[in-house]
Amino acid sequence: MSFITYLINGISLGSVYAIIALGYTMVYGIAKMLNFAHGDIIMVGGFTVFTIVTTLGLPPALGILAAVIICTVLGLVIEKIAYRPLRKAASPLAVLITAIGVSYLLQNMALLIFGANTKSFTSVVNFSGLKLADGRINITGETIVTILSCIIIMAGLTFFINKTKAGQAMLAVSEDKGAAQLMGINVNGTIALTFAIGSALAAIAGVLLCSAYPSLTPYTGAMPGIKAFVAAVFGGIGSVPGAMIGGILLGVIEIFSRAYISSQMADAIVFGVLIIVLLVKPTGILGRNIQEKV
């Protein structure tokens, strides 16, 4: 029964990675840039809920709503101030270095406001979960909510991209920004919308992550952000289904590595699997080869 428990926990952790990876893969697929500050938006969402629920004693629903709104606005501000002026930069390293700078800025602002001490996060999930197989399998409420949230988000995002006008505009911009602009699509607005959606998803992921692992520091989003980026590359960066598949597989591999091999080696095993996958299929599981004309 322990195998099933580990599998469920892996799917739960992988669901968090998948939600975060969706933000990475959407921004890269549409704007062709890597937002390495994405992981720190997770931390901002966690601290927003912590402040509203734990410090102020207000309902968790209000904290989640505030986290989504604040992180969405933060994503829009970062895109407009830090990334938009560099969109036509000669070197892509300019955007990458700026993203790292924004990441450190958010971490140090959190250090100044909240301090370096680890905060105890109160879970926003109010039910105990399920016990199966005469109590030998215990599925926590956080696990159930996380997996269901991932499924709902994935289904909603797929519908939005494929069936709405804004989603079709995103697909057009991802194919060719110049042609999309000639067809009357607001490229700046479409990319800003992508950042807003990705940042809102990061806020939800932050709440789910801190509920399952109830501790919070200014560096909470750093490693999950890196692992979610690995998940996006693993599944095929730019592919929304690939982000979900990559995230869940990464979570399962990490939990099984901790359980059956070594908790200290788990992260190394995760990154090692990524290297193997990229050697076999450089575009990731669902990635596609893109031929560029020269």
PDB file of C-alpha atoms in Angstrom:
ATOM      1  CA  MET A   1       0.000   0.000   0.000  1.00  0.00           C
ATOM      2  CA  SER A   2       2.951   2.319   0.524  1.00  0.00           C
ATOM      3  CA  PHE A   3       3.576   2.281  -3.241  1.00  0.00           C
ATOM      4  CA  ILE A   4       0.064   3.628  -3.884  1.00  0.00           C
ATOM      5  CA  THR A   5       0.518   6.264  -1.195  1.00  0.00           C
ATOM      6  CA  TYR A   6       3.796   7.402  -2.726  1.00  0.00           C
ATOM      7  CA  LEU A   7       2.198   7.454  -6.175  1.00  0.00           C
ATOM      8  CA  ILE A   8      -0.682   9.651  -4.972  1.00  0.00           C
ATOM      9  CA  ASN A   9       1.729  11.989  -3.174  1.00  0.00           C
ATOM     10  CA  GLY A  10       3.857  12.161  -6.321  1.00  0.00           C
ATOM     11  CA  ILE A  11       0.846  13.063  -8.450  1.00  0.00           C
ATOM     12  CA  SER A  12      -0.101  15.732  -5.915  1.00  0.00           C
ATOM     13  CA  LEU A  13       3.382  17.291  -5.897  1.00  0.00           C
ATOM     14  CA  GLY A  14       3.551  16.934  -9.673  1.00  0.00           C
ATOM     15  CA  SER A  15       0.229  18.752  -9.986  1.00  0.00           C
ATOM     16  CA  VAL A  16       1.759  21.769  -8.228  1.00  0.00           C
ATOM     17  CA  TYR A  17       4.760  21.632 -10.564  1.00  0.00           C
ATOM     18  CA  ALA A  18       2.378  21.360 -13.522  1.00  0.00           C
ATOM     19  CA  ILE A  19       0.413  24.465 -12.506  1.00  0.00           C
ATOM     20  CA  ILE A  20       3.648  26.440 -12.130  1.00  0.00           C
ATOM     21  CA  ALA A  21       5.036  25.009 -15.391  1.00  0.00           C
ATOM     22  CA  LEU A  22       1.961  26.226 -17.270  1.00  0.00           C
ATOM     23  CA  GLY A  23       3.081  29.793 -16.563  1.00  0.00           C
ATOM     24  CA  TYR A  24       6.574  29.091 -17.889  1.00  0.00           C
ATOM     25  CA  THR A  25       5.380  27.292 -21.001  1.00  0.00           C
ATOM     26  CA  MET A  26       2.724  29.893 -21.893  1.00  0.00           C
ATOM     27  CA  VAL A  27       5.137  32.813 -21.607  1.00  0.00           C
ATOM     28  CA  TYR A  28       7.819  31.014 -23.591  1.00  0.00           C
ATOM     29  CA  GLY A  29       5.401  29.706 -26.205  1.00  0.00           C
ATOM     30  CA  ILE A  30       3.911  33.139 -26.866  1.00  0.00           C
ATOM     31  CA  ALA A  31       6.590  35.704 -25.960  1.00  0.00           C
ATOM     32  CA  LYS A  32       9.647  33.437 -26.526  1.00  0.00           C
ATOM     33  CA  MET A  33      11.185  34.508 -23.228  1.00  0.00           C
ATOM     34  CA  LEU A  34      11.918  32.727 -19.947  1.00  0.00           C
ATOM     35  CA  ASN A  35      10.471  34.423 -16.874  1.00  0.00           C
ATOM     36  CA  PHE A  36      12.787  33.165 -14.128  1.00  0.00           C
ATOM     37  CA  ALA A  37      11.026  35.445 -11.635  1.00  0.00           C
ATOM     38  CA  HIS A  38       7.985  33.187 -11.965  1.00  0.00           C
ATOM     39  CA  GLY A  39       8.990  31.086  -8.953  1.00  0.00           C
ATOM     40  CA  ASP A  40       9.140  34.141  -6.711  1.00  0.00           C
ATOM     41  CA  ILE A  41       5.583  35.089  -7.635  1.00  0.00           C
ATOM     42  CA  ILE A  42       4.653  31.794  -5.930  1.00  0.00           C
ATOM     43  CA  MET A  43       6.277  33.165  -2.776  1.00  0.00           C
ATOM     44  CA  VAL A  44       4.360  36.453  -3.078  1.00  0.00           C
ATOM     45  CA  GLY A  45       1.095  34.523  -3.319  1.00  0.00           C
ATOM     46  CA  GLY A  46       2.009  32.479  -0.250  1.00  0.00           C
ATOM     47  CA  PHE A  47       2.870  35.557   1.830  1.00  0.00           C
ATOM     48  CA  THR A  48      -0.347  37.285   0.730  1.00  0.00           C
ATOM     49  CA  VAL A  49      -2.463  34.406   2.017  1.00  0.00           C
ATOM     50  CA  PHE A  50      -0.310  34.160   5.167  1.00  0.00           C
ATOM     51  CA  THR A  51      -0.832  37.861   5.929  1.00  0.00           C
ATOM     52  CA  ILE A  52      -4.582  37.812   5.348  1.00  0.00           C
ATOM     53  CA  VAL A  53      -5.410  34.465   6.960  1.00  0.00           C
ATOM     54  CA  THR A  54      -2.831  34.054   9.739  1.00  0.00           C
ATOM     55  CA  THR A  55      -1.952  37.649  10.614  1.00  0.00           C
ATOM     56  CA  LEU A  56      -5.316  39.343  10.043  1.00  0.00           C
ATOM     57  CA  GLY A  57      -7.532  36.313  10.762  1.00  0.00           C
ATOM     58  CA  LEU A  58      -9.711  36.738   7.675  1.00  0.00           C
ATOM     59  CA  PRO A  59     -11.337  33.842   5.743  1.00  0.00           C
ATOM     60  CA  PRO A  60      -9.061  31.708   3.500  1.00  0.00           C
ATOM     61  CA  ALA A  61     -11.231  32.391   0.445  1.00  0.00           C
ATOM     62  CA  LEU A  62     -10.504  36.102   0.790  1.00  0.00           C
ATOM     63  CA  GLY A  63      -6.794  35.360   1.109  1.00  0.00           C
ATOM     64  CA  ILE A  64      -6.768  33.213  -2.045  1.00  0.00           C
ATOM     65  CA  LEU A  65      -8.670  35.876  -3.999  1.00  0.00           C
ATOM     66  CA  ALA A  66      -6.278  38.587  -2.812  1.00  0.00           C
ATOM     67  CA  ALA A  67      -3.261  36.415  -3.724  1.00  0.00           C
ATOM     68  CA  VAL A  68      -4.565  35.863  -7.256  1.00  0.00           C
ATOM     69  CA  ILE A  69      -5.288  39.584  -7.744  1.00  0.00           C
ATOM     70  CA  ILE A  70      -1.950  40.768  -6.314  1.00  0.00           C
ATOM     71  CA  CYS A  71       0.097  38.222  -8.271  1.00  0.00           C
ATOM     72  CA  THR A  72      -1.807  39.012 -11.482  1.00  0.00           C
ATOM     73  CA  VAL A  73      -1.110  42.727 -11.080  1.00  0.00           C
ATOM     74  CA  LEU A  74       2.507  41.966 -10.181  1.00  0.00           C
ATOM     75  CA  GLY A  75       2.897  39.872 -13.337  1.00  0.00           C
ATOM     76  CA  LEU A  76       1.510  42.702 -15.474  1.00  0.00           C
ATOM     77  CA  VAL A  77       3.836  45.252 -13.836  1.00  0.00           C
ATOM     78  CA  ILE A  78       6.897  43.024 -14.309  1.00  0.00           C
ATOM     79  CA  GLU A  79       6.035  42.418 -17.958  1.00  0.00           C
ATOM     80  CA  LYS A  80       5.511  46.105 -18.707  1.00  0.00           C
ATOM     81  CA  ILE A  81       8.479  47.536 -16.803  1.00  0.00           C
ATOM     82  CA  ALA A  82      11.120  44.814 -16.992  1.00  0.00           C
ATOM     83  CA  TYR A  83      10.421  42.690 -20.078  1.00  0.00           C
ATOM     84  CA  ARG A  84       8.536  44.748 -22.671  1.00  0.00           C
ATOM     85  CA  PRO A  85      11.367  47.270 -23.260  1.00  0.00           C
ATOM     86  CA  LEU A  86      13.744  44.343 -23.906  1.00  0.00           C
ATOM     87  CA  ARG A  87      11.491  42.373 -26.237  1.00  0.00           C
ATOM     88  CA  LYS A  88      13.473  43.469 -29.286  1.00  0.00           C
ATOM     89  CA  ALA A  89      16.860  43.365 -27.602  1.00  0.00           C
ATOM     90  CA  ALA A  90      19.705  42.123 -29.770  1.00  0.00           C
ATOM     91  CA  SER A  91      20.673  39.433 -27.263  1.00  0.00           C
ATOM     92  CA  PRO A  92      18.222  37.145 -25.423  1.00  0.00           C
ATOM     93  CA  LEU A  93      20.659  37.253 -22.492  1.00  0.00           C
ATOM     94  CA  ALA A  94      19.353  40.744 -21.681  1.00  0.00           C
ATOM     95  CA  VAL A  95      15.911  39.344 -20.839  1.00  0.00           C
ATOM     96  CA  LEU A  96      17.413  36.419 -18.933  1.00  0.00           C
ATOM     97  CA  ILE A  97      19.610  38.657 -16.780  1.00  0.00           C
ATOM     98  CA  THR A  98      16.671  40.996 -16.143  1.00  0.00           C
ATOM     99  CA  ALA A  99      14.515  38.049 -15.045  1.00  0.00           C
ATOM    100  CA  ILE A 100      17.184  36.957 -12.565  1.00  0.00           C
ATOM    101  CA  GLY A 101      17.388  40.540 -11.295  1.00  0.00           C
ATOM    102  CA  VAL A 102      13.605  40.706 -10.796  1.00  0.00           C
ATOM    103  CA  SER A 103      13.778  37.388  -8.927  1.00  0.00           C
ATOM    104  CA  TYR A 104      16.375  38.695  -6.473  1.00  0.00           C
ATOM    105  CA  LEU A 105      14.424  41.949  -6.103  1.00  0.00           C
ATOM    106  CA  LEU A 106      11.267  40.089  -5.041  1.00  0.00           C
ATOM    107  CA  GLN A 107      13.211  37.860  -2.639  1.00  0.00           C
ATOM    108  CA  ASN A 108      14.951  40.792  -0.960  1.00  0.00           C
ATOM    109  CA  MET A 109      11.734  42.806  -0.702  1.00  0.00           C
ATOM    110  CA  ALA A 110      10.158  39.809   1.061  1.00  0.00           C
ATOM    111  CA  LEU A 111      13.195  39.631   3.380  1.00  0.00           C
ATOM    112  CA  LEU A 112      12.799  43.298   4.304  1.00  0.00           C
ATOM    113  CA  ILE A 113       9.041  43.002   4.904  1.00  0.00           C
ATOM    114  CA  PHE A 114       8.707  39.566   6.517  1.00  0.00           C
ATOM    115  CA  GLY A 115      12.221  38.719   7.691  1.00  0.00           C
ATOM    116  CA  ALA A 116      14.238  35.559   7.131  1.00  0.00           C
ATOM    117  CA  ASN A 117      12.545  33.391   9.761  1.00  0.00           C
ATOM    118  CA  THR A 118      10.398  30.489   8.559  1.00  0.00           C
ATOM    119  CA  LYS A 119       6.685  31.205   8.923  1.00  0.00           C
ATOM    120  CA  SER A 120       4.156  28.495   9.774  1.00  0.00           C
ATOM    121  CA  PHE A 121       1.542  28.472   7.022  1.00  0.00           C
ATOM    122  CA  THR A 122      -2.058  27.601   7.867  1.00  0.00           C
ATOM    123  CA  SER A 123      -3.598  25.281   5.291  1.00  0.00           C
ATOM    124  CA  VAL A 124      -6.556  26.709   3.395  1.00  0.00           C
ATOM    125  CA  VAL A 125      -8.083  23.215   2.999  1.00  0.00           C
ATOM    126  CA  ASN A 126     -10.703  22.571   5.663  1.00  0.00           C
ATOM    127  CA  PHE A 127     -11.478  18.843   5.307  1.00  0.00           C
ATOM    128  CA  SER A 128      -9.427  15.915   6.520  1.00  0.00           C
ATOM    129  CA  GLY A 129      -9.387  13.793   3.355  1.00  0.00           C
ATOM    130  CA  LEU A 130     -10.100  10.121   2.728  1.00  0.00           C
ATOM    131  CA  LYS A 131      -9.011   6.804   4.207  1.00  0.00           C
ATOM    132  CA  LEU A 132      -9.033   3.796   1.899  1.00  0.00           C
ATOM    133  CA  ALA A 133      -8.197   0.081   2.260  1.00  0.00           C
ATOM    134  CA  ASP A 134      -9.174  -0.031   5.941  1.00  0.00           C
ATOM    135  CA  GLY A 135      -7.140   3.054   6.728  1.00  0.00           C
ATOM    136  CA  ARG A 136      -3.911   1.816   5.125  1.00  0.00           C
ATOM    137  CA  ILE A 137      -4.118   4.508   2.447  1.00  0.00           C
ATOM    138  CA  ASN A 138      -4.583   8.043   3.740  1.00  0.00           C
ATOM    139  CA  ILE A 139      -5.266  10.744   1.149  1.00  0.00           C
ATOM    140  CA  THR A 140      -5.107  14.205   2.698  1.00  0.00           C
ATOM    141  CA  GLY A 141      -7.497  16.973   1.812  1.00  0.00           C
ATOM    142  CA  GLU A 142      -4.605  19.023   0.424  1.00  0.00           C
ATOM    143  CA  THR A 143      -3.742  16.181  -1.961  1.00  0.00           C
ATOM    144  CA  ILE A 144      -7.310  15.895  -3.247  1.00  0.00           C
ATOM    145  CA  VAL A 145      -7.696  19.652  -3.720  1.00  0.00           C
ATOM    146  CA  THR A 146      -4.323  19.941  -5.467  1.00  0.00           C
ATOM    147  CA  ILE A 147      -5.025  17.167  -7.984  1.00  0.00           C
ATOM    148  CA  LEU A 148      -8.550  18.416  -8.709  1.00  0.00           C
ATOM    149  CA  SER A 149      -7.293  21.992  -9.086  1.00  0.00           C
ATOM    150  CA  CYS A 150      -4.690  20.859 -11.617  1.00  0.00           C
ATOM    151  CA  ILE A 151      -7.294  18.979 -13.678  1.00  0.00           C
ATOM    152  CA  ILE A 152      -9.747  21.897 -13.622  1.00  0.00           C
ATOM    153  CA  ILE A 153      -7.044  24.458 -14.493  1.00  0.00           C
ATOM    154  CA  MET A 154      -5.731  22.307 -17.328  1.00  0.00           C
ATOM    155  CA  ALA A 155      -9.204  21.772 -18.787  1.00  0.00           C
ATOM    156  CA  GLY A 156     -10.132  25.441 -18.431  1.00  0.00           C
ATOM    157  CA  LEU A 157      -6.878  26.655 -19.964  1.00  0.00           C
ATOM    158  CA  THR A 158      -7.190  24.256 -22.896  1.00  0.00           C
ATOM    159  CA  PHE A 159     -10.743  25.463 -23.544  1.00  0.00           C
ATOM    160  CA  PHE A 160      -9.673  29.106 -23.234  1.00  0.00           C
ATOM    161  CA  ILE A 161      -6.801  28.765 -25.709  1.00  0.00           C
ATOM    162  CA  ASN A 162      -8.683  26.711 -28.301  1.00  0.00           C
ATOM    163  CA  LYS A 163     -12.199  28.165 -28.096  1.00  0.00           C
ATOM    164  CA  THR A 164     -11.957  31.869 -27.218  1.00  0.00           C
ATOM    165  CA  LYS A 165     -10.933  34.869 -29.277  1.00  0.00           C
ATOM    166  CA  ALA A 166      -8.196  35.830 -26.797  1.00  0.00           C
ATOM    167  CA  GLY A 167      -6.870  32.281 -26.867  1.00  0.00           C
ATOM    168  CA  GLN A 168      -6.762  32.263 -30.653  1.00  0.00           C
ATOM    169  CA  ALA A 169      -4.887  35.569 -30.513  1.00  0.00           C
ATOM    170  CA  MET A 170      -2.314  33.892 -28.238  1.00  0.00           C
ATOM    171  CA  LEU A 171      -1.853  31.088 -30.749  1.00  0.00           C
ATOM    172  CA  ALA A 172      -1.432  33.603 -33.570  1.00  0.00           C
ATOM    173  CA  VAL A 173       1.149  35.627 -31.630  1.00  0.00           C
ATOM    174  CA  SER A 174       3.052  32.463 -30.753  1.00  0.00           C
ATOM    175  CA  GLU A 175       3.330  31.606 -34.462  1.00  0.00           C
ATOM    176  CA  ASP A 176       4.336  35.025 -35.811  1.00  0.00           C
ATOM    177  CA  LYS A 177       4.130  38.308 -33.925  1.00  0.00           C
ATOM    178  CA  GLY A 178       4.528  40.440 -37.037  1.00  0.00           C
ATOM    179  CA  ALA A 179       1.811  38.682 -39.007  1.00  0.00           C
ATOM    180  CA  ALA A 180      -0.498  38.716 -35.982  1.00  0.00           C
ATOM    181  CA  GLN A 181      -0.052  42.487 -35.642  1.00  0.00           C
ATOM    182  CA  LEU A 182      -0.834  42.967 -39.326  1.00  0.00           C
ATOM    183  CA  MET A 183      -4.061  41.026 -38.785  1.00  0.00           C
ATOM    184  CA  GLY A 184      -5.109  43.527 -36.131  1.00  0.00           C
ATOM    185  CA  ILE A 185      -4.118  41.575 -33.013  1.00  0.00           C
ATOM    186  CA  ASN A 186      -2.852  43.625 -30.080  1.00  0.00           C
ATOM    187  CA  VAL A 187       0.472  41.843 -29.515  1.00  0.00           C
ATOM    188  CA  ASN A 188       1.393  43.785 -26.365  1.00  0.00           C
ATOM    189  CA  GLY A 189      -2.018  43.160 -24.839  1.00  0.00           C
ATOM    190  CA  THR A 190      -1.898  39.458 -25.708  1.00  0.00           C
ATOM    191  CA  ILE A 191       1.530  38.983 -24.135  1.00  0.00           C
ATOM    192  CA  ALA A 192       0.422  40.959 -21.062  1.00  0.00           C
ATOM    193  CA  LEU A 193      -2.626  38.678 -20.765  1.00  0.00           C
ATOM    194  CA  THR A 194      -0.313  35.673 -20.904  1.00  0.00           C
ATOM    195  CA  PHE A 195       1.778  37.037 -18.039  1.00  0.00           C
ATOM    196  CA  ALA A 196      -1.395  37.785 -16.064  1.00  0.00           C
ATOM    197  CA  ILE A 197      -2.710  34.227 -16.456  1.00  0.00           C
ATOM    198  CA  GLY A 198       0.677  32.702 -15.628  1.00  0.00           C
ATOM    199  CA  SER A 199       1.025  34.855 -12.502  1.00  0.00           C
ATOM    200  CA  ALA A 200      -2.498  33.989 -11.341  1.00  0.00           C
ATOM    201  CA  LEU A 201      -1.648  30.299 -11.725  1.00  0.00           C
ATOM    202  CA  ALA A 202       1.563  30.879  -9.741  1.00  0.00           C
ATOM    203  CA  ALA A 203      -0.510  32.350  -6.898  1.00  0.00           C
ATOM    204  CA  ILE A 204      -2.761  29.273  -6.832  1.00  0.00           C
ATOM    205  CA  ALA A 205       0.275  26.982  -6.945  1.00  0.00           C
ATOM    206  CA  GLY A 206       1.848  28.891  -4.054  1.00  0.00           C
ATOM    207  CA  VAL A 207      -1.245  28.440  -1.901  1.00  0.00           C
ATOM    208  CA  LEU A 208      -1.455  24.709  -2.710  1.00  0.00           C
ATOM    209  CA  LEU A 209       2.269  24.168  -2.142  1.00  0.00           C
ATOM    210  CA  CYS A 210       2.311  25.955   1.217  1.00  0.00           C
ATOM    211  CA  SER A 211      -0.851  24.135   2.316  1.00  0.00           C
ATOM    212  CA  ALA A 212       0.744  20.754   1.597  1.00  0.00           C
ATOM    213  CA  TYR A 213       4.155  21.751   3.006  1.00  0.00           C
ATOM    214  CA  PRO A 214       3.210  24.325   5.677  1.00  0.00           C
ATOM    215  CA  SER A 215       6.297  26.525   5.854  1.00  0.00           C
ATOM    216  CA  LEU A 216       7.032  29.816   4.171  1.00  0.00           C
ATOM    217  CA  THR A 217      10.222  31.850   3.635  1.00  0.00           C
ATOM    218  CA  PRO A 218      11.297  34.459   1.073  1.00  0.00           C
ATOM    219  CA  TYR A 219      13.001  31.609  -0.812  1.00  0.00           C
ATOM    220  CA  THR A 220       9.993  29.267  -0.860  1.00  0.00           C
ATOM    221  CA  GLY A 221       9.371  29.680  -4.578  1.00  0.00           C
ATOM    222  CA  ALA A 222      12.984  29.331  -5.744  1.00  0.00           C
ATOM    223  CA  MET A 223      13.426  25.544  -5.964  1.00  0.00           C
ATOM    224  CA  PRO A 224       9.803  24.754  -6.973  1.00  0.00           C
ATOM    225  CA  GLY A 225      10.178  27.376  -9.695  1.00  0.00           C
ATOM    226  CA  ILE A 226      13.327  25.714 -11.039  1.00  0.00           C
ATOM    227  CA  LYS A 227      11.722  22.271 -10.893  1.00  0.00           C
ATOM    228  CA  ALA A 228       8.618  23.564 -12.665  1.00  0.00           C
ATOM    229  CA  PHE A 229      10.854  24.960 -15.401  1.00  0.00           C
ATOM    230  CA  VAL A 230      12.455  21.516 -15.637  1.00  0.00           C
ATOM    231  CA  ALA A 231       8.942  20.038 -15.896  1.00  0.00           C
ATOM    232  CA  ALA A 232       8.081  22.444 -18.720  1.00  0.00           C
ATOM    233  CA  VAL A 233      11.250  21.473 -20.613  1.00  0.00           C
ATOM    234  CA  PHE A 234      10.647  17.802 -19.774  1.00  0.00           C
ATOM    235  CA  GLY A 235       7.149  17.871 -21.254  1.00  0.00           C
ATOM    236  CA  GLY A 236       8.105  20.117 -24.170  1.00  0.00           C
ATOM    237  CA  ILE A 237       8.296  23.825 -23.402  1.00  0.00           C
ATOM    238  CA  GLY A 238       5.597  25.711 -25.276  1.00  0.00           C
ATOM    239  CA  SER A 239       3.152  22.794 -25.010  1.00  0.00           C
ATOM    240  CA  VAL A 240       0.350  23.182 -22.450  1.00  0.00           C
ATOM    241  CA  PRO A 241      -0.392  19.414 -22.213  1.00  0.00           C
ATOM    242  CA  GLY A 242       3.362  18.832 -22.077  1.00  0.00           C
ATOM    243  CA  ALA A 243       3.636  21.071 -19.000  1.00  0.00           C
ATOM    244  CA  MET A 244       1.047  18.977 -17.180  1.00  0.00           C
ATOM    245  CA  ILE A 245       2.599  15.655 -18.184  1.00  0.00           C
ATOM    246  CA  GLY A 246       6.099  16.867 -17.357  1.00  0.00           C
ATOM    247  CA  GLY A 247       5.013  18.233 -13.976  1.00  0.00           C
ATOM    248  CA  ILE A 248       3.233  15.069 -12.867  1.00  0.00           C
ATOM    249  CA  LEU A 249       6.068  12.806 -14.045  1.00  0.00           C
ATOM    250  CA  LEU A 250       8.586  15.001 -12.257  1.00  0.00           C
ATOM    251  CA  GLY A 251       6.596  14.872  -9.021  1.00  0.00           C
ATOM    252  CA  VAL A 252       6.245  11.083  -9.174  1.00  0.00           C
ATOM    253  CA  ILE A 253       9.959  10.635  -9.907  1.00  0.00           C
ATOM    254  CA  GLU A 254      10.902  12.922  -7.010  1.00  0.00           C
ATOM    255  CA  ILE A 255       8.667  11.198  -4.450  1.00  0.00           C
ATOM    256  CA  PHE A 256       9.733   7.696  -5.520  1.00  0.00           C
ATOM    257  CA  SER A 257      13.381   8.782  -5.425  1.00  0.00           C
ATOM    258  CA  ARG A 258      12.970  10.073  -1.886  1.00  0.00           C
ATOM    259  CA  ALA A 259      11.135   6.927  -0.788  1.00  0.00           C
ATOM    260  CA  TYR A 260      13.157   4.172  -2.461  1.00  0.00           C
ATOM    261  CA  ILE A 261      16.599   5.607  -3.195  1.00  0.00           C
ATOM    262  CA  SER A 262      17.693   8.605  -1.131  1.00  0.00           C
ATOM    263  CA  SER A 263      16.010  11.788   0.042  1.00  0.00           C
ATOM    264  CA  GLN A 264      19.312  13.606  -0.372  1.00  0.00           C
ATOM    265  CA  MET A 265      19.750  12.386  -3.946  1.00  0.00           C
ATOM    266  CA  ALA A 266      16.174  13.043  -5.077  1.00  0.00           C
ATOM    267  CA  ASP A 267      16.862  16.425  -6.679  1.00  0.00           C
ATOM    268  CA  ALA A 268      19.954  15.093  -8.460  1.00  0.00           C
ATOM    269  CA  ILE A 269      17.926  12.178  -9.821  1.00  0.00           C
ATOM    270  CA  VAL A 270      15.223  14.559 -11.088  1.00  0.00           C
ATOM    271  CA  PHE A 271      17.731  16.676 -13.000  1.00  0.00           C
ATOM    272  CA  GLY A 272      19.518  13.550 -14.206  1.00  0.00           C
ATOM    273  CA  VAL A 273      16.297  12.227 -15.716  1.00  0.00           C
ATOM    274  CA  LEU A 274      15.854  15.566 -17.494  1.00  0.00           C
ATOM    275  CA  ILE A 275      19.320  15.263 -19.043  1.00  0.00           C
ATOM    276  CA  ILE A 276      18.559  11.737 -20.266  1.00  0.00           C
ATOM    277  CA  VAL A 277      15.234  12.793 -21.779  1.00  0.00           C
ATOM    278  CA  LEU A 278      16.826  15.756 -23.575  1.00  0.00           C
ATOM    279  CA  LEU A 279      19.581  13.539 -24.941  1.00  0.00           C
ATOM    280  CA  VAL A 280      16.975  11.150 -26.369  1.00  0.00           C
ATOM    281  CA  LYS A 281      14.395  13.797 -27.381  1.00  0.00           C
ATOM    282  CA  PRO A 282      15.781  17.350 -27.195  1.00  0.00           C
ATOM    283  CA  THR A 283      12.365  18.980 -27.680  1.00  0.00           C
ATOM    284  CA  GLY A 284      10.833  17.168 -24.687  1.00  0.00           C
ATOM    285  CA  ILE A 285       8.020  14.643 -24.596  1.00  0.00           C
ATOM    286  CA  LEU A 286       5.413  16.655 -26.531  1.00  0.00           C
ATOM    287  CA  GLY A 287       7.716  19.295 -28.018  1.00  0.00           C
ATOM    288  CA  ARG A 288       7.951  19.773 -31.743  1.00  0.00           C
ATOM    289  CA  ASN A 289      10.904  20.509 -33.954  1.00  0.00           C
ATOM    290  CA  ILE A 290      10.884  23.994 -35.425  1.00  0.00           C
ATOM    291  CA  GLN A 291      12.823  24.621 -38.606  1.00  0.00           C
ATOM    292  CA  GLU A 292      14.128  28.141 -39.037  1.00  0.00           C
ATOM    293  CA  LYS A 293      14.904  29.639 -42.412  1.00  0.00           C
ATOM    294  CA  VAL A 294      18.289  31.281 -42.787  1.00  0.00           C
TER     295      VAL A 294
END
